[in-house]
């Protein structure tokens, strides 16, 4: 009969220290496409044509046509990076994309030459050290759940950061929402939120929860949490990998800095 | 359609033909409806027979405004849910249905017309006012009712399970699903085949590759496209990598429910290591963005993959051996949630669930696709039908997957990885694959411009959720979580 304690001890520590030391834990994992406006050619709209969730659009402005890019809708399907004939969309490993203002996910031309500045944030002193999360699946593909479950595996070991999932909304500080918010889940989502004590926070996890993503809209699906609950942190990604999720949770606690501003990723 | 032998029937002929099919040893796989013309729906039934036999396919057009068919649920119970889905989404009534209530759309959902009617192009979500729903009457002085969900403990997908119980004993279990119904089949309407793959990958995240593969194979059949050998081999490897991380997850998750903490940690660590291998070699932990109609979106450099897996393999073997000799773990699995072979067959069990109940079927072996025809596919089978048998099937399939990956890597041909696809306007076709959870079928119908008019997705979790309650009735609360974990169900795939 196996002695599991010994079995575990013999295998040593598997936990990674992310995000300390910024050791990359997701070698090779492709993130959001990087946009190089200087390479983009006018009159071409191939990237917009192959973008299923409509994250890339061609908008008419006073100065002619202009490409608009919203990472809050991006599912990192990499179609634009493969179809752009001018390499204006580049594959990247930029996946730690959590932001506290939705607008920061929208590409802003004015920021092109500036590094994303560090944002000053109010410290949530009550939760600086510990956080209890109630997760609600409001209609996801189960990709986000798979990665959320991974947070408690020995590699990410979320407990080391003082962050826990709790079964009861009564004990929760953060409502973590995945999925597009389907017609049938809307009420259950609101009920869960209403059962939480104040102060409380809401995180939209995954592109579906941020904007509806690739499946948003239609007769049953919804377009994310916005307009239903007040969102404090937006985490696009399809799904965000566990390291990106940790970065987002620490961002909420002001224990990590936002890496994205005006649609620009800086690291 | 490709791979099938078709029969066109009038509504009255359906029951008799269905009985004949069953007598010949066939099993129905699914039924769905679509609208070749806006006011003439057609209902299609798909069955499978012996290995390498063509799939029997029945078509029945509803002419002259008729919106009614005889229900076949009493003849082959697994069709019960498909008929109710057609009723909800396509507005066709099935007469004589043993449980005729709504299934996919919750009570109180009021779309102005059946959602899959092509004339319905919703600008916004359909009107919905939550209403009480019909529960089976269960009476008795001590009988308690426990609705569990849709928001459940831990990080779980949304579903509601209603238990009728006395003390520790469960009398009856009634899952209420489809909280996550996203209307994905409707969203395929009007998309180009290439863009649709992005959608297919999001039907069920942990089956991303399998769904995308079944979809692409359907499109390829619709355009008589010859996919290059290298792409076919890559597809085998990626499909098996998907099986690998999923099965390892369930071994760990099963330990969670039997409170074997180290076993849980180790299983989920293996899952993580496999997902990281996916990320390193393909750029996506969920193997997304790789397959496309005609082949692969890009070639992959898999040198070093075999070495990494060979390093993991003895550790996994050791882990599985330890699990199989841990009495406390086995105690909880043996005889838990037994599924008899006949129930598995009649109610439509799929994948590891049916194989654990003595039904030796696997599409990789019975109807080979991709490059599976070039390899020996082991199809493990058990007859006990309990949670332990289901976990043993997963263990066998982990071994088999590794073997397949090594063989495919060794025999990897060089050459291009994609060919041109030009689906004929108005074409229709079917694509299938054996995912981690069971058989997936995608039926595609293209319109005159080569865009998608209708995609039907048969998902294994839809099949297995229908079966699951049969293992819960008359069991006990303590075993419920173990039993559910042993089924390895997803809600996203079931609800779509």
PDB file of N, CA and C in Angstrom, chain A residues 1-2 4 7 11 14 26-30 49-50 52 75 77-79 82-83 91 134-135 137 139-142 146-147 149 153-156 182-185 187 215 217 219-222 238-239 242, chain B residues 89 105-106 115 120 125-126 128 130 151-152 154-155 157-158 179-183 187 194-195 199 202 204-206 249 262 265-266 272 275-276 279-280 283 285-286 288 297-298 318-319 322 325-326 492:
ATOM      1  N   UNK A   1       0.846  -1.206   0.000  1.00  0.00           N
ATOM      2  CA  UNK A   1       0.000   0.000   0.000  1.00  0.00           C
ATOM      3  C   UNK A   1       0.877   1.251   0.000  1.00  0.00           C
ATOM      4  N   UNK A   2       0.654   2.178  -0.928  1.00  0.00           N
ATOM      5  CA  UNK A   2       1.536   3.340  -1.057  1.00  0.00           C
ATOM      6  C   UNK A   2       1.431   4.299   0.128  1.00  0.00           C
ATOM      7  N   UNK A   4       1.459   7.938   0.594  1.00  0.00           N
ATOM      8  CA  UNK A   4       1.356   9.102  -0.289  1.00  0.00           C
ATOM      9  C   UNK A   4       2.136  10.297   0.224  1.00  0.00           C
ATOM     10  N   UNK A   7       5.528   9.757  -0.970  1.00  0.00           N
ATOM     11  CA  UNK A   7       5.487   9.939  -2.425  1.00  0.00           C
ATOM     12  C   UNK A   7       5.575  11.424  -2.770  1.00  0.00           C
ATOM     13  N   UNK A  11       8.996  13.926  -4.377  1.00  0.00           N
ATOM     14  CA  UNK A  11       8.927  14.671  -5.633  1.00  0.00           C
ATOM     15  C   UNK A  11       9.290  16.152  -5.485  1.00  0.00           C
ATOM     16  N   UNK A  14       7.186  21.810  -6.581  1.00  0.00           N
ATOM     17  CA  UNK A  14       6.893  22.032  -8.004  1.00  0.00           C
ATOM     18  C   UNK A  14       6.500  23.474  -8.272  1.00  0.00           C
ATOM     19  N   UNK A  26       5.123  30.504 -18.983  1.00  0.00           N
ATOM     20  CA  UNK A  26       4.303  30.046 -20.105  1.00  0.00           C
ATOM     21  C   UNK A  26       5.122  30.109 -21.372  1.00  0.00           C
ATOM     22  N   UNK A  27       6.234  29.411 -21.357  1.00  0.00           N
ATOM     23  CA  UNK A  27       7.122  29.462 -22.503  1.00  0.00           C
ATOM     24  C   UNK A  27       6.390  29.070 -23.787  1.00  0.00           C
ATOM     25  N   UNK A  28       6.404  29.961 -24.749  1.00  0.00           N
ATOM     26  CA  UNK A  28       5.822  29.647 -26.052  1.00  0.00           C
ATOM     27  C   UNK A  28       4.349  29.967 -26.202  1.00  0.00           C
ATOM     28  N   UNK A  29       3.679  30.262 -25.100  1.00  0.00           N
ATOM     29  CA  UNK A  29       2.234  30.515 -25.202  1.00  0.00           C
ATOM     30  C   UNK A  29       1.981  31.853 -25.892  1.00  0.00           C
ATOM     31  N   UNK A  30       1.195  31.809 -26.956  1.00  0.00           N
ATOM     32  CA  UNK A  30       0.956  33.028 -27.714  1.00  0.00           C
ATOM     33  C   UNK A  30      -0.108  33.886 -27.042  1.00  0.00           C
ATOM     34  N   UNK A  49     -11.250  41.557 -41.641  1.00  0.00           N
ATOM     35  CA  UNK A  49     -12.105  40.526 -42.241  1.00  0.00           C
ATOM     36  C   UNK A  49     -11.959  39.165 -41.558  1.00  0.00           C
ATOM     37  N   UNK A  50     -10.781  38.870 -41.026  1.00  0.00           N
ATOM     38  CA  UNK A  50     -10.595  37.543 -40.418  1.00  0.00           C
ATOM     39  C   UNK A  50     -10.781  37.567 -38.901  1.00  0.00           C
ATOM     40  N   UNK A  52     -13.045  37.254 -36.067  1.00  0.00           N
ATOM     41  CA  UNK A  52     -14.411  36.807 -35.751  1.00  0.00           C
ATOM     42  C   UNK A  52     -15.096  37.647 -34.673  1.00  0.00           C
ATOM     43  N   UNK A  75      -9.608  37.271 -28.941  1.00  0.00           N
ATOM     44  CA  UNK A  75      -9.552  35.918 -28.389  1.00  0.00           C
ATOM     45  C   UNK A  75      -8.210  35.252 -28.712  1.00  0.00           C
ATOM     46  N   UNK A  77      -6.801  34.406 -31.374  1.00  0.00           N
ATOM     47  CA  UNK A  77      -6.898  33.275 -32.314  1.00  0.00           C
ATOM     48  C   UNK A  77      -5.770  33.332 -33.330  1.00  0.00           C
ATOM     49  N   UNK A  78      -5.040  34.448 -33.382  1.00  0.00           N
ATOM     50  CA  UNK A  78      -3.852  34.626 -34.217  1.00  0.00           C
ATOM     51  C   UNK A  78      -4.172  34.733 -35.711  1.00  0.00           C
ATOM     52  N   UNK A  79      -5.451  34.848 -36.057  1.00  0.00           N
ATOM     53  CA  UNK A  79      -5.779  34.927 -37.481  1.00  0.00           C
ATOM     54  C   UNK A  79      -5.153  36.170 -38.112  1.00  0.00           C
ATOM     55  N   UNK A  82      -1.559  35.879 -38.943  1.00  0.00           N
ATOM     56  CA  UNK A  82      -1.239  34.987 -40.053  1.00  0.00           C
ATOM     57  C   UNK A  82      -1.705  35.540 -41.393  1.00  0.00           C
ATOM     58  N   UNK A  83      -2.719  36.397 -41.378  1.00  0.00           N
ATOM     59  CA  UNK A  83      -3.267  36.864 -42.649  1.00  0.00           C
ATOM     60  C   UNK A  83      -2.792  38.263 -43.062  1.00  0.00           C
ATOM     61  N   UNK A  91       2.861  38.168 -33.810  1.00  0.00           N
ATOM     62  CA  UNK A  91       2.620  37.256 -32.692  1.00  0.00           C
ATOM     63  C   UNK A  91       3.449  37.697 -31.502  1.00  0.00           C
ATOM     64  N   UNK A 134     -15.367  34.187  -4.990  1.00  0.00           N
ATOM     65  CA  UNK A 134     -16.478  33.340  -5.410  1.00  0.00           C
ATOM     66  C   UNK A 134     -16.513  33.396  -6.938  1.00  0.00           C
ATOM     67  N   UNK A 135     -16.369  32.236  -7.552  1.00  0.00           N
ATOM     68  CA  UNK A 135     -16.390  32.174  -9.013  1.00  0.00           C
ATOM     69  C   UNK A 135     -17.806  31.863  -9.492  1.00  0.00           C
ATOM     70  N   UNK A 137     -19.632  30.847 -13.156  1.00  0.00           N
ATOM     71  CA  UNK A 137     -19.561  30.563 -14.580  1.00  0.00           C
ATOM     72  C   UNK A 137     -20.876  31.020 -15.195  1.00  0.00           C
ATOM     73  N   UNK A 139     -21.588  31.197 -18.386  1.00  0.00           N
ATOM     74  CA  UNK A 139     -21.739  30.766 -19.778  1.00  0.00           C
ATOM     75  C   UNK A 139     -20.436  30.806 -20.549  1.00  0.00           C
ATOM     76  N   UNK A 140     -19.455  30.035 -20.066  1.00  0.00           N
ATOM     77  CA  UNK A 140     -18.139  30.009 -20.702  1.00  0.00           C
ATOM     78  C   UNK A 140     -18.031  28.764 -21.573  1.00  0.00           C
ATOM     79  N   UNK A 141     -16.838  28.554 -22.178  1.00  0.00           N
ATOM     80  CA  UNK A 141     -16.611  27.313 -22.934  1.00  0.00           C
ATOM     81  C   UNK A 141     -15.921  26.293 -22.049  1.00  0.00           C
ATOM     82  N   UNK A 142     -15.685  26.620 -20.787  1.00  0.00           N
ATOM     83  CA  UNK A 142     -14.986  25.761 -19.838  1.00  0.00           C
ATOM     84  C   UNK A 142     -13.471  25.910 -19.937  1.00  0.00           C
ATOM     85  N   UNK A 146     -11.044  25.613 -16.670  1.00  0.00           N
ATOM     86  CA  UNK A 146      -9.908  24.701 -16.672  1.00  0.00           C
ATOM     87  C   UNK A 146      -8.661  25.415 -16.149  1.00  0.00           C
ATOM     88  N   UNK A 147      -8.471  26.678 -16.555  1.00  0.00           N
ATOM     89  CA  UNK A 147      -7.298  27.416 -16.103  1.00  0.00           C
ATOM     90  C   UNK A 147      -7.471  27.914 -14.661  1.00  0.00           C
ATOM     91  N   UNK A 149      -9.079  26.252 -12.359  1.00  0.00           N
ATOM     92  CA  UNK A 149      -8.808  25.069 -11.548  1.00  0.00           C
ATOM     93  C   UNK A 149      -7.305  24.835 -11.453  1.00  0.00           C
ATOM     94  N   UNK A 153      -3.246  23.975  -8.633  1.00  0.00           N
ATOM     95  CA  UNK A 153      -2.321  22.849  -8.777  1.00  0.00           C
ATOM     96  C   UNK A 153      -0.965  23.239  -8.179  1.00  0.00           C
ATOM     97  N   UNK A 154      -0.089  22.263  -7.933  1.00  0.00           N
ATOM     98  CA  UNK A 154       1.143  22.575  -7.208  1.00  0.00           C
ATOM     99  C   UNK A 154       2.042  23.575  -7.933  1.00  0.00           C
ATOM    100  N   UNK A 155       1.874  23.709  -9.229  1.00  0.00           N
ATOM    101  CA  UNK A 155       2.751  24.602  -9.981  1.00  0.00           C
ATOM    102  C   UNK A 155       2.449  26.069  -9.671  1.00  0.00           C
ATOM    103  N   UNK A 156       1.178  26.434  -9.632  1.00  0.00           N
ATOM    104  CA  UNK A 156       0.814  27.832  -9.356  1.00  0.00           C
ATOM    105  C   UNK A 156       0.504  28.052  -7.886  1.00  0.00           C
ATOM    106  N   UNK A 182     -25.190  34.381 -20.105  1.00  0.00           N
ATOM    107  CA  UNK A 182     -26.322  33.914 -20.903  1.00  0.00           C
ATOM    108  C   UNK A 182     -27.626  34.344 -20.242  1.00  0.00           C
ATOM    109  N   UNK A 183     -28.717  34.251 -21.016  1.00  0.00           N
ATOM    110  CA  UNK A 183     -30.010  34.680 -20.472  1.00  0.00           C
ATOM    111  C   UNK A 183     -30.342  33.896 -19.206  1.00  0.00           C
ATOM    112  N   UNK A 184     -29.944  32.617 -19.170  1.00  0.00           N
ATOM    113  CA  UNK A 184     -30.349  31.775 -18.043  1.00  0.00           C
ATOM    114  C   UNK A 184     -29.458  31.955 -16.820  1.00  0.00           C
ATOM    115  N   UNK A 185     -28.267  32.530 -17.001  1.00  0.00           N
ATOM    116  CA  UNK A 185     -27.355  32.684 -15.865  1.00  0.00           C
ATOM    117  C   UNK A 185     -27.392  34.077 -15.256  1.00  0.00           C
ATOM    118  N   UNK A 187     -29.685  35.912 -13.806  1.00  0.00           N
ATOM    119  CA  UNK A 187     -30.288  36.072 -12.488  1.00  0.00           C
ATOM    120  C   UNK A 187     -29.431  35.442 -11.387  1.00  0.00           C
ATOM    121  N   UNK A 215     -18.111  34.430 -29.194  1.00  0.00           N
ATOM    122  CA  UNK A 215     -19.458  33.850 -29.227  1.00  0.00           C
ATOM    123  C   UNK A 215     -20.551  34.841 -28.811  1.00  0.00           C
ATOM    124  N   UNK A 217     -23.395  37.731 -28.287  1.00  0.00           N
ATOM    125  CA  UNK A 217     -24.541  38.118 -29.106  1.00  0.00           C
ATOM    126  C   UNK A 217     -25.452  36.945 -29.401  1.00  0.00           C
ATOM    127  N   UNK A 219     -29.371  35.016 -29.722  1.00  0.00           N
ATOM    128  CA  UNK A 219     -30.619  34.966 -28.961  1.00  0.00           C
ATOM    129  C   UNK A 219     -30.441  34.572 -27.502  1.00  0.00           C
ATOM    130  N   UNK A 220     -29.274  33.971 -27.145  1.00  0.00           N
ATOM    131  CA  UNK A 220     -29.137  33.434 -25.796  1.00  0.00           C
ATOM    132  C   UNK A 220     -27.887  33.893 -25.063  1.00  0.00           C
ATOM    133  N   UNK A 221     -26.966  34.532 -25.762  1.00  0.00           N
ATOM    134  CA  UNK A 221     -25.582  34.537 -25.293  1.00  0.00           C
ATOM    135  C   UNK A 221     -25.138  35.710 -24.423  1.00  0.00           C
ATOM    136  N   UNK A 222     -25.563  36.921 -24.690  1.00  0.00           N
ATOM    137  CA  UNK A 222     -25.051  38.048 -23.920  1.00  0.00           C
ATOM    138  C   UNK A 222     -23.690  38.514 -24.405  1.00  0.00           C
ATOM    139  N   UNK A 238      -8.151  34.157 -24.090  1.00  0.00           N
ATOM    140  CA  UNK A 238      -9.125  33.135 -24.484  1.00  0.00           C
ATOM    141  C   UNK A 238      -8.522  31.747 -24.430  1.00  0.00           C
ATOM    142  N   UNK A 239      -8.457  31.157 -23.215  1.00  0.00           N
ATOM    143  CA  UNK A 239      -8.628  31.824 -21.928  1.00  0.00           C
ATOM    144  C   UNK A 239      -7.316  32.478 -21.493  1.00  0.00           C
ATOM    145  N   UNK A 242      -3.020  30.671 -16.503  1.00  0.00           N
ATOM    146  CA  UNK A 242      -3.033  30.852 -15.041  1.00  0.00           C
ATOM    147  C   UNK A 242      -2.102  31.962 -14.554  1.00  0.00           C
TER     148      UNK A 242
ATOM    149  N   UNK B  89     -35.715  24.371 -30.432  1.00  0.00           N
ATOM    150  CA  UNK B  89     -34.936  25.253 -31.304  1.00  0.00           C
ATOM    151  C   UNK B  89     -35.495  25.349 -32.722  1.00  0.00           C
ATOM    152  N   UNK B 105     -34.134  25.227 -24.011  1.00  0.00           N
ATOM    153  CA  UNK B 105     -34.570  26.561 -23.595  1.00  0.00           C
ATOM    154  C   UNK B 105     -35.339  26.432 -22.286  1.00  0.00           C
ATOM    155  N   UNK B 106     -34.988  27.230 -21.312  1.00  0.00           N
ATOM    156  CA  UNK B 106     -35.666  27.149 -20.022  1.00  0.00           C
ATOM    157  C   UNK B 106     -37.094  27.686 -20.111  1.00  0.00           C
ATOM    158  N   UNK B 115     -35.528  29.573 -32.663  1.00  0.00           N
ATOM    159  CA  UNK B 115     -34.222  30.216 -32.851  1.00  0.00           C
ATOM    160  C   UNK B 115     -33.463  29.768 -34.095  1.00  0.00           C
ATOM    161  N   UNK B 120     -35.087  34.089 -38.476  1.00  0.00           N
ATOM    162  CA  UNK B 120     -34.890  34.740 -37.171  1.00  0.00           C
ATOM    163  C   UNK B 120     -33.465  35.278 -37.100  1.00  0.00           C
ATOM    164  N   UNK B 125     -30.977  39.718 -27.271  1.00  0.00           N
ATOM    165  CA  UNK B 125     -31.328  38.478 -26.613  1.00  0.00           C
ATOM    166  C   UNK B 125     -32.850  38.288 -26.574  1.00  0.00           C
ATOM    167  N   UNK B 126     -33.286  37.039 -26.628  1.00  0.00           N
ATOM    168  CA  UNK B 126     -34.734  36.776 -26.620  1.00  0.00           C
ATOM    169  C   UNK B 126     -35.331  37.155 -25.255  1.00  0.00           C
ATOM    170  N   UNK B 128     -37.060  36.849 -21.732  1.00  0.00           N
ATOM    171  CA  UNK B 128     -37.033  35.739 -20.775  1.00  0.00           C
ATOM    172  C   UNK B 128     -37.499  36.212 -19.408  1.00  0.00           C
ATOM    173  N   UNK B 130     -37.909  34.305 -15.821  1.00  0.00           N
ATOM    174  CA  UNK B 130     -37.722  33.007 -15.164  1.00  0.00           C
ATOM    175  C   UNK B 130     -39.039  32.468 -14.611  1.00  0.00           C
ATOM    176  N   UNK B 151     -25.082  27.826  -9.246  1.00  0.00           N
ATOM    177  CA  UNK B 151     -23.747  28.190  -8.772  1.00  0.00           C
ATOM    178  C   UNK B 151     -23.379  27.179  -7.693  1.00  0.00           C
ATOM    179  N   UNK B 152     -22.389  26.332  -7.986  1.00  0.00           N
ATOM    180  CA  UNK B 152     -22.055  25.264  -7.058  1.00  0.00           C
ATOM    181  C   UNK B 152     -20.731  25.555  -6.361  1.00  0.00           C
ATOM    182  N   UNK B 154     -16.715  25.234  -5.251  1.00  0.00           N
ATOM    183  CA  UNK B 154     -15.486  25.147  -6.043  1.00  0.00           C
ATOM    184  C   UNK B 154     -15.610  25.916  -7.354  1.00  0.00           C
ATOM    185  N   UNK B 155     -14.622  25.745  -8.195  1.00  0.00           N
ATOM    186  CA  UNK B 155     -14.699  26.326  -9.531  1.00  0.00           C
ATOM    187  C   UNK B 155     -15.332  25.279 -10.429  1.00  0.00           C
ATOM    188  N   UNK B 157     -18.496  24.395 -13.526  1.00  0.00           N
ATOM    189  CA  UNK B 157     -19.409  24.937 -14.519  1.00  0.00           C
ATOM    190  C   UNK B 157     -20.830  24.949 -13.961  1.00  0.00           C
ATOM    191  N   UNK B 158     -21.647  25.835 -14.501  1.00  0.00           N
ATOM    192  CA  UNK B 158     -22.986  26.021 -13.959  1.00  0.00           C
ATOM    193  C   UNK B 158     -23.956  24.945 -14.413  1.00  0.00           C
ATOM    194  N   UNK B 179     -28.087  25.971 -18.581  1.00  0.00           N
ATOM    195  CA  UNK B 179     -27.906  27.347 -18.120  1.00  0.00           C
ATOM    196  C   UNK B 179     -26.891  28.054 -19.009  1.00  0.00           C
ATOM    197  N   UNK B 180     -26.020  27.263 -19.602  1.00  0.00           N
ATOM    198  CA  UNK B 180     -24.935  27.844 -20.398  1.00  0.00           C
ATOM    199  C   UNK B 180     -25.236  27.799 -21.885  1.00  0.00           C
ATOM    200  N   UNK B 181     -26.486  27.582 -22.247  1.00  0.00           N
ATOM    201  CA  UNK B 181     -26.811  27.533 -23.677  1.00  0.00           C
ATOM    202  C   UNK B 181     -26.485  28.884 -24.315  1.00  0.00           C
ATOM    203  N   UNK B 182     -25.546  28.865 -25.252  1.00  0.00           N
ATOM    204  CA  UNK B 182     -25.089  30.110 -25.871  1.00  0.00           C
ATOM    205  C   UNK B 182     -25.621  30.268 -27.291  1.00  0.00           C
ATOM    206  N   UNK B 183     -26.314  29.245 -27.769  1.00  0.00           N
ATOM    207  CA  UNK B 183     -26.839  29.327 -29.145  1.00  0.00           C
ATOM    208  C   UNK B 183     -25.741  29.276 -30.187  1.00  0.00           C
ATOM    209  N   UNK B 187     -24.885  30.643 -34.311  1.00  0.00           N
ATOM    210  CA  UNK B 187     -23.842  31.610 -34.633  1.00  0.00           C
ATOM    211  C   UNK B 187     -22.974  31.200 -35.815  1.00  0.00           C
ATOM    212  N   UNK B 194     -13.612  29.083 -42.909  1.00  0.00           N
ATOM    213  CA  UNK B 194     -12.359  29.366 -42.210  1.00  0.00           C
ATOM    214  C   UNK B 194     -12.602  30.040 -40.864  1.00  0.00           C
ATOM    215  N   UNK B 195     -13.479  31.049 -40.868  1.00  0.00           N
ATOM    216  CA  UNK B 195     -13.751  31.776 -39.619  1.00  0.00           C
ATOM    217  C   UNK B 195     -14.490  30.900 -38.612  1.00  0.00           C
ATOM    218  N   UNK B 199     -14.863  29.609 -33.991  1.00  0.00           N
ATOM    219  CA  UNK B 199     -16.065  29.367 -33.203  1.00  0.00           C
ATOM    220  C   UNK B 199     -16.117  27.909 -32.723  1.00  0.00           C
ATOM    221  N   UNK B 202     -14.432  26.984 -29.668  1.00  0.00           N
ATOM    222  CA  UNK B 202     -14.972  27.527 -28.424  1.00  0.00           C
ATOM    223  C   UNK B 202     -16.292  26.883 -28.001  1.00  0.00           C
ATOM    224  N   UNK B 204     -16.403  23.787 -26.681  1.00  0.00           N
ATOM    225  CA  UNK B 204     -16.004  23.235 -25.397  1.00  0.00           C
ATOM    226  C   UNK B 204     -14.495  23.396 -25.296  1.00  0.00           C
ATOM    227  N   UNK B 205     -14.057  24.260 -24.373  1.00  0.00           N
ATOM    228  CA  UNK B 205     -12.645  24.630 -24.302  1.00  0.00           C
ATOM    229  C   UNK B 205     -11.703  23.454 -24.188  1.00  0.00           C
ATOM    230  N   UNK B 206     -12.079  22.458 -23.370  1.00  0.00           N
ATOM    231  CA  UNK B 206     -11.175  21.335 -23.158  1.00  0.00           C
ATOM    232  C   UNK B 206     -11.305  20.278 -24.262  1.00  0.00           C
ATOM    233  N   UNK B 249      -6.122  15.123 -15.953  1.00  0.00           N
ATOM    234  CA  UNK B 249      -6.936  15.991 -15.103  1.00  0.00           C
ATOM    235  C   UNK B 249      -7.954  15.157 -14.323  1.00  0.00           C
ATOM    236  N   UNK B 262      -2.498  14.061  -2.055  1.00  0.00           N
ATOM    237  CA  UNK B 262      -1.254  14.017  -2.839  1.00  0.00           C
ATOM    238  C   UNK B 262      -1.534  13.493  -4.249  1.00  0.00           C
ATOM    239  N   UNK B 265      -2.896  16.387  -6.188  1.00  0.00           N
ATOM    240  CA  UNK B 265      -1.849  17.339  -6.567  1.00  0.00           C
ATOM    241  C   UNK B 265      -1.012  16.789  -7.723  1.00  0.00           C
ATOM    242  N   UNK B 266      -0.665  15.520  -7.641  1.00  0.00           N
ATOM    243  CA  UNK B 266       0.195  14.935  -8.665  1.00  0.00           C
ATOM    244  C   UNK B 266      -0.523  14.842 -10.014  1.00  0.00           C
ATOM    245  N   UNK B 272      -0.899  19.975 -15.804  1.00  0.00           N
ATOM    246  CA  UNK B 272      -0.225  21.246 -16.049  1.00  0.00           C
ATOM    247  C   UNK B 272       0.988  21.047 -16.956  1.00  0.00           C
ATOM    248  N   UNK B 275      -0.199  20.599 -20.414  1.00  0.00           N
ATOM    249  CA  UNK B 275      -0.655  21.857 -21.009  1.00  0.00           C
ATOM    250  C   UNK B 275       0.545  22.730 -21.379  1.00  0.00           C
ATOM    251  N   UNK B 276       1.584  22.698 -20.542  1.00  0.00           N
ATOM    252  CA  UNK B 276       2.768  23.496 -20.863  1.00  0.00           C
ATOM    253  C   UNK B 276       3.463  22.949 -22.100  1.00  0.00           C
ATOM    254  N   UNK B 279       1.625  24.334 -24.895  1.00  0.00           N
ATOM    255  CA  UNK B 279       1.970  25.740 -25.082  1.00  0.00           C
ATOM    256  C   UNK B 279       3.309  25.893 -25.780  1.00  0.00           C
ATOM    257  N   UNK B 280       4.287  25.123 -25.334  1.00  0.00           N
ATOM    258  CA  UNK B 280       5.633  25.249 -25.897  1.00  0.00           C
ATOM    259  C   UNK B 280       5.668  24.860 -27.372  1.00  0.00           C
ATOM    260  N   UNK B 283       2.005  26.878 -29.115  1.00  0.00           N
ATOM    261  CA  UNK B 283       1.627  28.256 -28.829  1.00  0.00           C
ATOM    262  C   UNK B 283       0.315  28.375 -28.089  1.00  0.00           C
ATOM    263  N   UNK B 285      -2.121  26.467 -25.007  1.00  0.00           N
ATOM    264  CA  UNK B 285      -2.302  25.404 -24.012  1.00  0.00           C
ATOM    265  C   UNK B 285      -3.519  24.548 -24.334  1.00  0.00           C
ATOM    266  N   UNK B 286      -4.456  25.100 -25.096  1.00  0.00           N
ATOM    267  CA  UNK B 286      -5.659  24.358 -25.447  1.00  0.00           C
ATOM    268  C   UNK B 286      -5.660  23.924 -26.916  1.00  0.00           C
ATOM    269  N   UNK B 288      -5.451  25.527 -29.623  1.00  0.00           N
ATOM    270  CA  UNK B 288      -6.305  26.323 -30.502  1.00  0.00           C
ATOM    271  C   UNK B 288      -5.478  26.981 -31.601  1.00  0.00           C
ATOM    272  N   UNK B 297      -3.060  25.332 -40.020  1.00  0.00           N
ATOM    273  CA  UNK B 297      -2.798  26.746 -40.310  1.00  0.00           C
ATOM    274  C   UNK B 297      -1.311  27.005 -40.494  1.00  0.00           C
ATOM    275  N   UNK B 298      -0.478  26.235 -39.792  1.00  0.00           N
ATOM    276  CA  UNK B 298       0.970  26.351 -39.994  1.00  0.00           C
ATOM    277  C   UNK B 298       1.617  25.037 -39.618  1.00  0.00           C
ATOM    278  N   UNK B 318       4.051   5.124 -12.906  1.00  0.00           N
ATOM    279  CA  UNK B 318       4.260   4.913 -11.481  1.00  0.00           C
ATOM    280  C   UNK B 318       3.056   5.432 -10.684  1.00  0.00           C
ATOM    281  N   UNK B 319       2.604   6.639 -11.050  1.00  0.00           N
ATOM    282  CA  UNK B 319       1.467   7.276 -10.391  1.00  0.00           C
ATOM    283  C   UNK B 319       0.212   6.417 -10.519  1.00  0.00           C
ATOM    284  N   UNK B 322       0.380   3.370  -8.353  1.00  0.00           N
ATOM    285  CA  UNK B 322       0.130   3.684  -6.937  1.00  0.00           C
ATOM    286  C   UNK B 322      -1.375   3.848  -6.678  1.00  0.00           C
ATOM    287  N   UNK B 325      -3.258   0.698  -6.243  1.00  0.00           N
ATOM    288  CA  UNK B 325      -3.008  -0.131  -5.061  1.00  0.00           C
ATOM    289  C   UNK B 325      -3.344   0.619  -3.770  1.00  0.00           C
ATOM    290  N   UNK B 326      -4.047   1.754  -3.904  1.00  0.00           N
ATOM    291  CA  UNK B 326      -4.408   2.517  -2.711  1.00  0.00           C
ATOM    292  C   UNK B 326      -5.823   2.129  -2.263  1.00  0.00           C
ATOM    293  N   UNK B 492     -20.263  23.046 -20.984  1.00  0.00           N
ATOM    294  CA  UNK B 492     -20.184  23.873 -22.189  1.00  0.00           C
ATOM    295  C   UNK B 492     -20.513  23.061 -23.427  1.00  0.00           C
TER     296      UNK B 492
END
